[in-house]
Every structure is written in C-alpha cells, then in structure tokens.
Amino acid sequence: MILSVSRRTDIPSFYSEWFFKRLKEGFVYTRNPMNPKQVGRLELSPETVDCIVFWTKNPEPMLARLSELEPYPYYFQFTLTSYGADIEANVPHKRDVMIPVFQRLSETIGSKRVIWRYDPILFTKRYTPEYHVKAFRQMAEALRGYTEKCVISFVDTYAKNKKKMQELGAYELPKEELEAFAKELCDIAKENGMAMASCAEQIDLAHCGIKHNACIDKALIEEILGCKLKGAKDKNQRTECGCMESIDVGTYHTCGNGCVYCYANHSEAQVKENLRKYEVHSPILCGKIGEDDKVTERKVTSLKEVQFSLF
C-alpha cells in the first residue's frame, strides 16, 4: 500500500502530531468523501505500508521528528511558489522561511526524496509570465543541489475557485506563449541540475523538455525500495494523472493554508469549523466516529513483488 499524506489537506504543516500518533498506534480511520457514513480502518504497519508520499507547503513541524519515520520509506512533494499572501494567505515567507526549510529537509533525507512543486501557475496583472520567470530563476538557484526534480502545472478553474479566479483577474496564455514560457522555466531548471515535469496537464510539453509526471511515482518508489511493485495506475484520478494507486488519509475542507486556487476547501467557514473538531488523539482527522457510521477494515497488503529463489 502506498499512503498519500495528503492530496486533501496539508498534514505535515497542520496535523503532523496527529499523524505521528497514528503511526505509533498502528492504524487510522478514513472517511469516504463520496459517502461520509462509510469509514475505513487502515493498518499502518511497516509491513503493510510500502511508502508514504507527503504533500505539503510547510514540513517544518516534522523536521525534528523525521527519525520516527525511519521504519517507513517516504518522500516529500514540497510546494514552493512565488506567490504572496494575496494568493497563499497563511504560508510563511518564501525566501526567509520556506527556502531554508526546503534546504534543511533535503540535507536530512537527500535531494532525490524532496520534489519541488512550482504549482499551480496562474497569471494575473501582478503574476505575469515575466514575474514567474524571474522568481523561478531565483528559487531554482537557491534550491540547486537540494532537489533533482521540479514539477509544474497550470491552475485549473473549478466551481469552488471560479469566483476568486475572476476576482484576481486570472487569465490564460495562448498556446504558443504558454509553450515558450514553459520552455524558459525548463531551461532554468536544467541550468540548476533539475529535471522538469508537468502534473496532470492535457497539453503535451515534451518538445519543451517537460515530461508528464507521476506524483505518486512508481519508478521513484521502486528505486527507494530497491524492488519492483505490483501497483497499477490510480483509476480514481484524472485521465491525465500518471500516479500509481494509493490510499489518502486526509480530510477535505481542513487545510489552513488559505490558497485561493484550492480545490480541496469548500469555504473558509467550513475549514474553521473543521479545525475546531481537530483532536490530536482521534483516530480520524478533524472528526469523530458517530453511531451511524459504518466502520469496516480495509484489506490492504504490500505491493512489493517478492522473488523467491530455489537456491
């Protein structure tokens, strides 16, 4: 089993103590977002969890406790953009705080296991292509040697963020301009020792040197583990997504980063309400198991391909 922690919220930033307690107790409850009364119980033993993939904008709360993760292979998807508080309201200052955090994490676990995500990219009067190129170059130079890959994507407009995108005056680039912009970023990444990939993008940027990415990366996980995996492509993600199958332990509408482009939060009021429900000792994130909930044991096993020898 590959554990996703988490596409739905920033667990390293806001709920790391809860997650460490779940690992210590050896299980976690997850609520089905499509049927909230269905609750699954997951075993979290090192024999069952093949790899943990963390998604975060700020892993600093975890840095002093990384030794507690030693029984588990893991890597980080670290989102580090050039936006200010108008876009990412509660993310600490990028140059003064987050770049040093990125560097410290990489120094601890290695550059291969920290993926830099400069995404999603959106264009406004303030955040022009020229702005992004300048900021990206500064960040890439600061992160040189601290990561081997940078992942980009372009902002998607959903019903949940459409109003805010309109308020920002967000706009799209014509295809030719977008490709030229992407190639410029790719060239900067290469200059700083990084491969570049795109996340769940319909547009093919291979001719710009940018491959389609898999954030839950089977090849990387196999390299970390030193063995092959049986896992298939995740059928629950978008067609363009290259991720292998995983199980997410997060809860929607619980992220405190306050990003205007977010698809995982319904409203600020709902996030605040869920944050009030947070209990570090609870087996489920930002909630409790109710009398009407149906709890079932999720049957999960290791995806490792074990080869037996006759000798």
mmCIF file of C-alpha atoms in Angstrom:
data_model
loop_
_atom_site.group_PDB
_atom_site.id
_atom_site.type_symbol
_atom_site.label_atom_id
_atom_site.label_comp_id
_atom_site.label_asym_id
_atom_site.label_seq_id
_atom_site.Cartn_x
_atom_site.Cartn_y
_atom_site.Cartn_z
ATOM 1 C CA MET A 1 0.000 0.000 0.000
ATOM 2 C CA ILE A 2 1.181 3.494 -0.852
ATOM 3 C CA LEU A 3 -0.012 6.078 1.668
ATOM 4 C CA SER A 4 -0.836 9.566 0.373
ATOM 5 C CA VAL A 5 -0.458 12.201 3.107
ATOM 6 C CA SER A 6 -2.285 14.041 1.614
ATOM 7 C CA ARG A 7 -3.854 15.431 -1.557
ATOM 8 C CA ARG A 8 -6.803 16.632 0.519
ATOM 9 C CA THR A 9 -5.049 18.747 3.150
ATOM 10 C CA ASP A 10 -1.607 19.750 4.427
ATOM 11 C CA ILE A 11 -0.980 17.166 7.143
ATOM 12 C CA PRO A 12 2.754 17.901 7.630
ATOM 13 C CA SER A 13 2.028 21.588 8.233
ATOM 14 C CA PHE A 14 -1.082 21.391 10.424
ATOM 15 C CA TYR A 15 -1.568 17.820 11.643
ATOM 16 C CA SER A 16 1.861 16.236 11.941
ATOM 17 C CA GLU A 17 1.440 15.340 15.616
ATOM 18 C CA TRP A 18 -1.830 13.571 14.793
ATOM 19 C CA PHE A 19 -0.121 11.620 12.021
ATOM 20 C CA PHE A 20 2.801 10.565 14.207
ATOM 21 C CA LYS A 21 0.306 9.285 16.776
ATOM 22 C CA ARG A 22 -1.468 7.288 14.075
ATOM 23 C CA LEU A 23 1.821 5.643 13.093
ATOM 24 C CA LYS A 24 2.611 4.889 16.725
ATOM 25 C CA GLU A 25 -0.815 3.318 17.320
ATOM 26 C CA GLY A 26 -0.606 1.463 14.015
ATOM 27 C CA PHE A 27 -3.926 2.371 12.410
ATOM 28 C CA VAL A 28 -6.011 5.250 11.056
ATOM 29 C CA TYR A 29 -9.661 5.804 10.143
ATOM 30 C CA THR A 30 -10.542 7.480 6.845
ATOM 31 C CA ARG A 31 -13.971 8.717 5.815
ATOM 32 C CA ASN A 32 -15.188 8.114 2.268
ATOM 33 C CA PRO A 33 -15.639 11.638 0.820
ATOM 34 C CA MET A 34 -18.341 10.355 -1.551
ATOM 35 C CA ASN A 35 -20.227 8.530 1.225
ATOM 36 C CA PRO A 36 -19.323 10.106 4.591
ATOM 37 C CA LYS A 37 -21.038 7.389 6.625
ATOM 38 C CA GLN A 38 -18.557 4.838 5.285
ATOM 39 C CA VAL A 39 -15.396 4.762 7.359
ATOM 40 C CA GLY A 40 -12.402 2.582 6.605
ATOM 41 C CA ARG A 41 -9.860 1.352 9.132
ATOM 42 C CA LEU A 42 -6.328 1.089 7.752
ATOM 43 C CA GLU A 43 -3.442 -0.821 9.262
ATOM 44 C CA LEU A 44 -0.270 1.298 9.215
ATOM 45 C CA SER A 45 2.412 -1.278 9.961
ATOM 46 C CA PRO A 46 5.752 -1.051 8.102
ATOM 47 C CA GLU A 47 4.934 -4.478 6.636
ATOM 48 C CA THR A 48 1.796 -3.055 5.014
ATOM 49 C CA VAL A 49 2.861 0.490 4.103
ATOM 50 C CA ASP A 50 5.360 0.291 1.243
ATOM 51 C CA CYS A 51 5.915 4.049 1.015
ATOM 52 C CA ILE A 52 4.492 7.317 2.347
ATOM 53 C CA VAL A 53 4.166 10.282 -0.012
ATOM 54 C CA PHE A 54 3.841 13.607 1.799
ATOM 55 C CA TRP A 55 2.291 16.661 0.130
ATOM 56 C CA THR A 56 2.965 19.972 1.851
ATOM 57 C CA LYS A 57 3.734 23.666 1.667
ATOM 58 C CA ASN A 58 5.495 23.611 5.025
ATOM 59 C CA PRO A 59 7.009 20.448 6.532
ATOM 60 C CA GLU A 60 8.846 22.342 9.269
ATOM 61 C CA PRO A 61 6.716 20.845 12.103
ATOM 62 C CA MET A 62 8.014 17.402 11.089
ATOM 63 C CA LEU A 63 11.721 18.165 10.763
ATOM 64 C CA ALA A 64 12.683 17.420 14.365
ATOM 65 C CA ARG A 65 10.791 14.107 14.288
ATOM 66 C CA LEU A 66 11.841 12.576 10.980
ATOM 67 C CA SER A 67 13.617 9.786 12.855
ATOM 68 C CA GLU A 68 10.171 8.472 13.817
ATOM 69 C CA LEU A 69 9.555 7.747 10.130
ATOM 70 C CA GLU A 70 12.614 5.504 9.792
ATOM 71 C CA PRO A 71 10.620 2.219 9.590
ATOM 72 C CA TYR A 72 8.839 3.627 6.510
ATOM 73 C CA PRO A 73 10.223 4.586 3.087
ATOM 74 C CA TYR A 74 8.947 8.063 2.202
ATOM 75 C CA TYR A 75 9.472 11.205 0.157
ATOM 76 C CA PHE A 76 8.046 14.725 0.035
ATOM 77 C CA GLN A 77 6.154 16.705 -2.589
ATOM 78 C CA PHE A 78 7.100 20.227 -1.438
ATOM 79 C CA THR A 79 5.064 23.053 -2.995
ATOM 80 C CA LEU A 80 7.110 26.238 -3.071
ATOM 81 C CA THR A 81 5.788 29.062 -5.225
ATOM 82 C CA SER A 82 6.488 32.767 -5.561
ATOM 83 C CA TYR A 83 3.032 33.953 -4.522
ATOM 84 C CA GLY A 84 2.400 36.392 -1.723
ATOM 85 C CA ALA A 85 -0.287 36.388 0.953
ATOM 86 C CA ASP A 86 -2.870 37.527 -1.598
ATOM 87 C CA ILE A 87 -2.730 34.033 -3.119
ATOM 88 C CA GLU A 88 -1.392 31.819 -0.300
ATOM 89 C CA ALA A 89 -2.632 33.618 2.780
ATOM 90 C CA ASN A 90 -1.103 31.541 5.562
ATOM 91 C CA VAL A 91 2.095 30.158 4.052
ATOM 92 C CA PRO A 92 5.233 31.575 5.741
ATOM 93 C CA HIS A 93 7.558 33.898 3.819
ATOM 94 C CA LYS A 94 9.174 32.006 0.961
ATOM 95 C CA ARG A 95 12.671 33.491 0.889
ATOM 96 C CA ASP A 96 13.139 33.955 4.632
ATOM 97 C CA VAL A 97 11.432 30.789 5.903
ATOM 98 C CA MET A 98 10.414 28.224 3.319
ATOM 99 C CA ILE A 99 13.556 28.027 1.186
ATOM 100 C CA PRO A 100 15.683 27.353 4.311
ATOM 101 C CA VAL A 101 13.140 24.711 5.404
ATOM 102 C CA PHE A 102 13.405 23.062 1.981
ATOM 103 C CA GLN A 103 17.192 23.060 2.251
ATOM 104 C CA ARG A 104 17.144 21.572 5.756
ATOM 105 C CA LEU A 105 14.741 18.817 4.716
ATOM 106 C CA SER A 106 16.893 17.949 1.709
ATOM 107 C CA GLU A 107 20.059 17.901 3.806
ATOM 108 C CA THR A 108 18.355 15.427 6.141
ATOM 109 C CA ILE A 109 16.774 12.963 3.698
ATOM 110 C CA GLY A 110 18.532 13.641 0.391
ATOM 111 C CA SER A 111 17.743 15.649 -2.740
ATOM 112 C CA LYS A 112 16.079 12.729 -4.543
ATOM 113 C CA ARG A 113 13.360 12.489 -1.878
ATOM 114 C CA VAL A 114 12.303 16.146 -1.978
ATOM 115 C CA ILE A 115 10.365 17.067 -5.123
ATOM 116 C CA TRP A 116 9.931 20.775 -5.766
ATOM 117 C CA ARG A 117 6.458 21.731 -6.959
ATOM 118 C CA TYR A 118 6.189 25.174 -8.502
ATOM 119 C CA ASP A 119 2.464 24.865 -8.994
ATOM 120 C CA PRO A 120 -0.158 25.729 -9.829
ATOM 121 C CA ILE A 121 0.961 28.579 -12.049
ATOM 122 C CA LEU A 122 -1.599 31.331 -12.583
ATOM 123 C CA PHE A 123 -1.258 34.589 -14.482
ATOM 124 C CA THR A 124 -2.605 37.960 -13.319
ATOM 125 C CA LYS A 125 -1.573 41.594 -13.677
ATOM 126 C CA ARG A 126 0.780 41.057 -10.747
ATOM 127 C CA TYR A 127 1.883 37.493 -11.510
ATOM 128 C CA THR A 128 2.834 37.899 -15.143
ATOM 129 C CA PRO A 129 4.938 35.421 -17.119
ATOM 130 C CA GLU A 130 7.902 37.753 -16.633
ATOM 131 C CA TYR A 131 7.319 37.770 -12.873
ATOM 132 C CA HIS A 132 7.221 33.984 -12.746
ATOM 133 C CA VAL A 133 10.395 33.594 -14.815
ATOM 134 C CA LYS A 134 12.333 35.975 -12.565
ATOM 135 C CA ALA A 135 11.027 34.414 -9.341
ATOM 136 C CA PHE A 136 11.510 30.864 -10.631
ATOM 137 C CA ARG A 137 15.138 31.588 -11.519
ATOM 138 C CA GLN A 138 15.839 32.957 -8.040
ATOM 139 C CA MET A 139 14.227 29.929 -6.400
ATOM 140 C CA ALA A 140 15.911 27.411 -8.696
ATOM 141 C CA GLU A 141 19.302 28.912 -7.927
ATOM 142 C CA ALA A 142 18.567 28.751 -4.186
ATOM 143 C CA LEU A 143 17.465 25.116 -4.476
ATOM 144 C CA ARG A 144 20.337 23.982 -6.703
ATOM 145 C CA GLY A 145 21.670 20.716 -5.284
ATOM 146 C CA TYR A 146 18.714 20.356 -2.925
ATOM 147 C CA THR A 147 16.329 18.659 -5.380
ATOM 148 C CA GLU A 148 16.561 16.700 -8.616
ATOM 149 C CA LYS A 149 13.096 17.422 -9.999
ATOM 150 C CA CYS A 150 10.698 20.330 -10.373
ATOM 151 C CA VAL A 151 7.024 19.780 -11.192
ATOM 152 C CA ILE A 152 4.814 22.461 -12.699
ATOM 153 C CA SER A 153 1.132 22.732 -13.548
ATOM 154 C CA PHE A 154 -1.196 25.499 -14.629
ATOM 155 C CA VAL A 155 -4.127 26.489 -12.470
ATOM 156 C CA ASP A 156 -7.436 24.762 -13.157
ATOM 157 C CA THR A 157 -10.679 26.631 -12.587
ATOM 158 C CA TYR A 158 -13.278 24.705 -10.588
ATOM 159 C CA ALA A 159 -16.698 25.749 -9.373
ATOM 160 C CA LYS A 160 -15.141 26.169 -5.915
ATOM 161 C CA ASN A 161 -12.457 28.639 -7.015
ATOM 162 C CA LYS A 162 -14.017 30.244 -10.081
ATOM 163 C CA LYS A 163 -15.203 33.365 -8.257
ATOM 164 C CA LYS A 164 -11.814 34.003 -6.690
ATOM 165 C CA MET A 165 -10.061 33.460 -10.014
ATOM 166 C CA GLN A 166 -12.320 36.072 -11.569
ATOM 167 C CA GLU A 167 -11.665 38.498 -8.707
ATOM 168 C CA LEU A 168 -7.928 38.095 -9.251
ATOM 169 C CA GLY A 169 -8.298 38.743 -12.968
ATOM 170 C CA ALA A 170 -6.593 35.443 -13.771
ATOM 171 C CA TYR A 171 -6.058 34.802 -17.461
ATOM 172 C CA GLU A 172 -4.697 32.089 -19.755
ATOM 173 C CA LEU A 173 -1.833 32.403 -22.187
ATOM 174 C CA PRO A 174 -2.253 31.455 -25.848
ATOM 175 C CA LYS A 175 -0.805 28.006 -26.587
ATOM 176 C CA GLU A 176 2.347 29.296 -28.303
ATOM 177 C CA GLU A 177 3.122 31.744 -25.485
ATOM 178 C CA LEU A 178 2.444 29.087 -22.859
ATOM 179 C CA GLU A 179 4.845 26.672 -24.533
ATOM 180 C CA ALA A 180 7.553 29.344 -24.793
ATOM 181 C CA PHE A 181 7.038 30.196 -21.115
ATOM 182 C CA ALA A 182 7.231 26.534 -20.084
ATOM 183 C CA LYS A 183 10.427 26.024 -22.094
ATOM 184 C CA GLU A 184 12.030 29.009 -20.393
ATOM 185 C CA LEU A 185 11.271 27.525 -16.977
ATOM 186 C CA CYS A 186 12.576 24.147 -18.136
ATOM 187 C CA ASP A 187 15.837 25.700 -19.318
ATOM 188 C CA ILE A 188 16.303 27.410 -15.957
ATOM 189 C CA ALA A 189 15.624 24.140 -14.130
ATOM 190 C CA LYS A 190 18.201 22.307 -16.269
ATOM 191 C CA GLU A 191 20.766 25.029 -15.607
ATOM 192 C CA ASN A 192 20.326 24.259 -11.931
ATOM 193 C CA GLY A 193 20.536 20.491 -12.185
ATOM 194 C CA MET A 194 16.822 19.699 -12.153
ATOM 195 C CA ALA A 195 14.616 17.692 -14.468
ATOM 196 C CA MET A 196 11.196 19.219 -15.097
ATOM 197 C CA ALA A 197 7.825 17.508 -15.379
ATOM 198 C CA SER A 198 4.183 18.552 -15.591
ATOM 199 C CA CYS A 199 1.356 17.420 -13.332
ATOM 200 C CA ALA A 200 -1.938 16.232 -14.871
ATOM 201 C CA GLU A 201 -1.691 18.598 -17.839
ATOM 202 C CA GLN A 202 -3.517 17.909 -21.095
ATOM 203 C CA ILE A 203 -1.009 19.951 -23.054
ATOM 204 C CA ASP A 204 1.998 17.974 -24.269
ATOM 205 C CA LEU A 205 5.184 19.829 -23.385
ATOM 206 C CA ALA A 206 7.614 17.035 -24.304
ATOM 207 C CA HIS A 207 9.098 19.142 -27.118
ATOM 208 C CA CYS A 208 9.927 21.733 -24.436
ATOM 209 C CA GLY A 209 11.822 19.116 -22.423
ATOM 210 C CA ILE A 210 8.977 18.613 -19.937
ATOM 211 C CA LYS A 211 7.611 15.114 -19.410
ATOM 212 C CA HIS A 212 4.249 14.144 -17.914
ATOM 213 C CA ASN A 213 4.766 13.452 -14.227
ATOM 214 C CA ALA A 214 3.586 10.864 -11.731
ATOM 215 C CA CYS A 215 3.465 12.403 -8.268
ATOM 216 C CA ILE A 216 2.844 9.010 -6.689
ATOM 217 C CA ASP A 217 5.827 7.862 -8.700
ATOM 218 C CA LYS A 218 6.131 4.098 -9.153
ATOM 219 C CA ALA A 219 9.645 4.343 -10.592
ATOM 220 C CA LEU A 220 10.898 6.542 -7.756
ATOM 221 C CA ILE A 221 9.282 4.361 -5.099
ATOM 222 C CA GLU A 222 10.832 1.247 -6.639
ATOM 223 C CA GLU A 223 14.204 2.991 -6.586
ATOM 224 C CA ILE A 224 13.778 3.940 -2.925
ATOM 225 C CA LEU A 225 12.627 0.419 -2.014
ATOM 226 C CA GLY A 226 15.093 -1.444 -4.214
ATOM 227 C CA CYS A 227 12.385 -3.751 -5.572
ATOM 228 C CA LYS A 228 9.525 -3.851 -8.067
ATOM 229 C CA LEU A 229 5.911 -3.012 -7.200
ATOM 230 C CA LYS A 230 2.684 -4.571 -8.447
ATOM 231 C CA GLY A 231 0.689 -1.340 -8.204
ATOM 232 C CA ALA A 232 -1.302 -0.082 -11.193
ATOM 233 C CA LYS A 233 -2.315 3.410 -12.327
ATOM 234 C CA ASP A 234 -4.713 5.139 -9.948
ATOM 235 C CA LYS A 235 -8.155 4.885 -11.581
ATOM 236 C CA ASN A 236 -9.630 7.412 -9.138
ATOM 237 C CA GLN A 237 -7.571 10.305 -10.507
ATOM 238 C CA ARG A 238 -7.948 12.345 -13.678
ATOM 239 C CA THR A 239 -7.097 10.737 -17.012
ATOM 240 C CA GLU A 240 -4.012 12.950 -17.349
ATOM 241 C CA CYS A 241 -2.712 11.897 -13.925
ATOM 242 C CA GLY A 242 0.150 9.398 -14.050
ATOM 243 C CA CYS A 243 0.092 8.431 -10.377
ATOM 244 C CA MET A 244 0.068 4.826 -9.235
ATOM 245 C CA GLU A 245 -2.666 3.693 -6.876
ATOM 246 C CA SER A 246 -2.541 4.939 -3.292
ATOM 247 C CA ILE A 247 -4.769 5.495 -0.274
ATOM 248 C CA ASP A 248 -5.232 9.008 1.043
ATOM 249 C CA VAL A 249 -5.634 9.566 4.783
ATOM 250 C CA GLY A 250 -6.585 13.241 4.655
ATOM 251 C CA THR A 251 -9.906 15.040 5.012
ATOM 252 C CA TYR A 252 -11.252 17.699 2.666
ATOM 253 C CA HIS A 253 -12.014 21.201 3.977
ATOM 254 C CA THR A 254 -9.349 21.094 6.692
ATOM 255 C CA CYS A 255 -6.332 22.866 5.133
ATOM 256 C CA GLY A 256 -5.312 26.105 6.804
ATOM 257 C CA ASN A 257 -3.029 27.432 4.058
ATOM 258 C CA GLY A 258 -5.810 29.628 2.631
ATOM 259 C CA CYS A 259 -4.801 29.322 -1.040
ATOM 260 C CA VAL A 260 -7.272 30.989 -3.403
ATOM 261 C CA TYR A 261 -6.801 28.351 -6.109
ATOM 262 C CA CYS A 262 -7.580 25.432 -3.779
ATOM 263 C CA TYR A 263 -9.954 22.667 -4.909
ATOM 264 C CA ALA A 264 -9.967 20.863 -1.533
ATOM 265 C CA ASN A 265 -11.645 23.532 0.614
ATOM 266 C CA HIS A 266 -15.308 24.419 0.158
ATOM 267 C CA SER A 267 -15.337 27.608 2.230
ATOM 268 C CA GLU A 268 -13.337 29.409 4.919
ATOM 269 C CA ALA A 269 -16.223 28.948 7.353
ATOM 270 C CA GLN A 270 -16.263 25.183 6.828
ATOM 271 C CA VAL A 271 -12.496 24.991 7.271
ATOM 272 C CA LYS A 272 -12.708 26.909 10.561
ATOM 273 C CA GLU A 273 -15.491 24.610 11.754
ATOM 274 C CA ASN A 274 -13.475 21.510 10.929
ATOM 275 C CA LEU A 275 -10.353 22.922 12.555
ATOM 276 C CA ARG A 276 -12.342 23.233 15.779
ATOM 277 C CA LYS A 277 -13.018 19.498 15.568
ATOM 278 C CA TYR A 278 -9.335 18.638 15.444
ATOM 279 C CA GLU A 279 -8.317 16.276 18.231
ATOM 280 C CA VAL A 280 -4.768 15.002 18.166
ATOM 281 C CA HIS A 281 -5.737 11.687 19.809
ATOM 282 C CA SER A 282 -8.640 10.955 17.453
ATOM 283 C CA PRO A 283 -8.146 8.048 15.022
ATOM 284 C CA ILE A 284 -9.799 10.147 12.287
ATOM 285 C CA LEU A 285 -8.705 13.615 11.168
ATOM 286 C CA CYS A 286 -10.870 16.537 12.295
ATOM 287 C CA GLY A 287 -13.845 14.494 13.401
ATOM 288 C CA LYS A 288 -15.223 11.636 15.440
ATOM 289 C CA ILE A 289 -16.788 8.301 14.675
ATOM 290 C CA GLY A 290 -20.560 8.573 15.090
ATOM 291 C CA GLU A 291 -23.168 5.969 15.941
ATOM 292 C CA ASP A 292 -24.439 5.970 12.346
ATOM 293 C CA ASP A 293 -21.008 5.447 10.827
ATOM 294 C CA LYS A 294 -20.231 2.056 9.335
ATOM 295 C CA VAL A 295 -16.623 1.158 10.084
ATOM 296 C CA THR A 296 -15.013 -1.602 8.025
ATOM 297 C CA GLU A 297 -11.488 -2.945 7.905
ATOM 298 C CA ARG A 298 -9.863 -2.089 4.581
ATOM 299 C CA LYS A 299 -7.972 -5.072 3.273
ATOM 300 C CA VAL A 300 -4.574 -3.748 2.265
ATOM 301 C CA THR A 301 -1.339 -5.566 1.569
ATOM 302 C CA SER A 302 2.173 -4.784 0.458
ATOM 303 C CA LEU A 303 2.593 -4.175 -3.274
ATOM 304 C CA LYS A 304 6.167 -5.431 -3.311
ATOM 305 C CA GLU A 305 6.993 -8.139 -5.804
ATOM 306 C CA VAL A 306 8.848 -10.786 -3.849
ATOM 307 C CA GLN A 307 11.045 -13.092 -5.890
ATOM 308 C CA PHE A 308 11.793 -16.491 -4.442
ATOM 309 C CA SER A 309 14.944 -18.417 -5.238
ATOM 310 C CA LEU A 310 15.386 -22.183 -5.440
ATOM 311 C CA PHE A 311 18.923 -21.844 -4.068
#
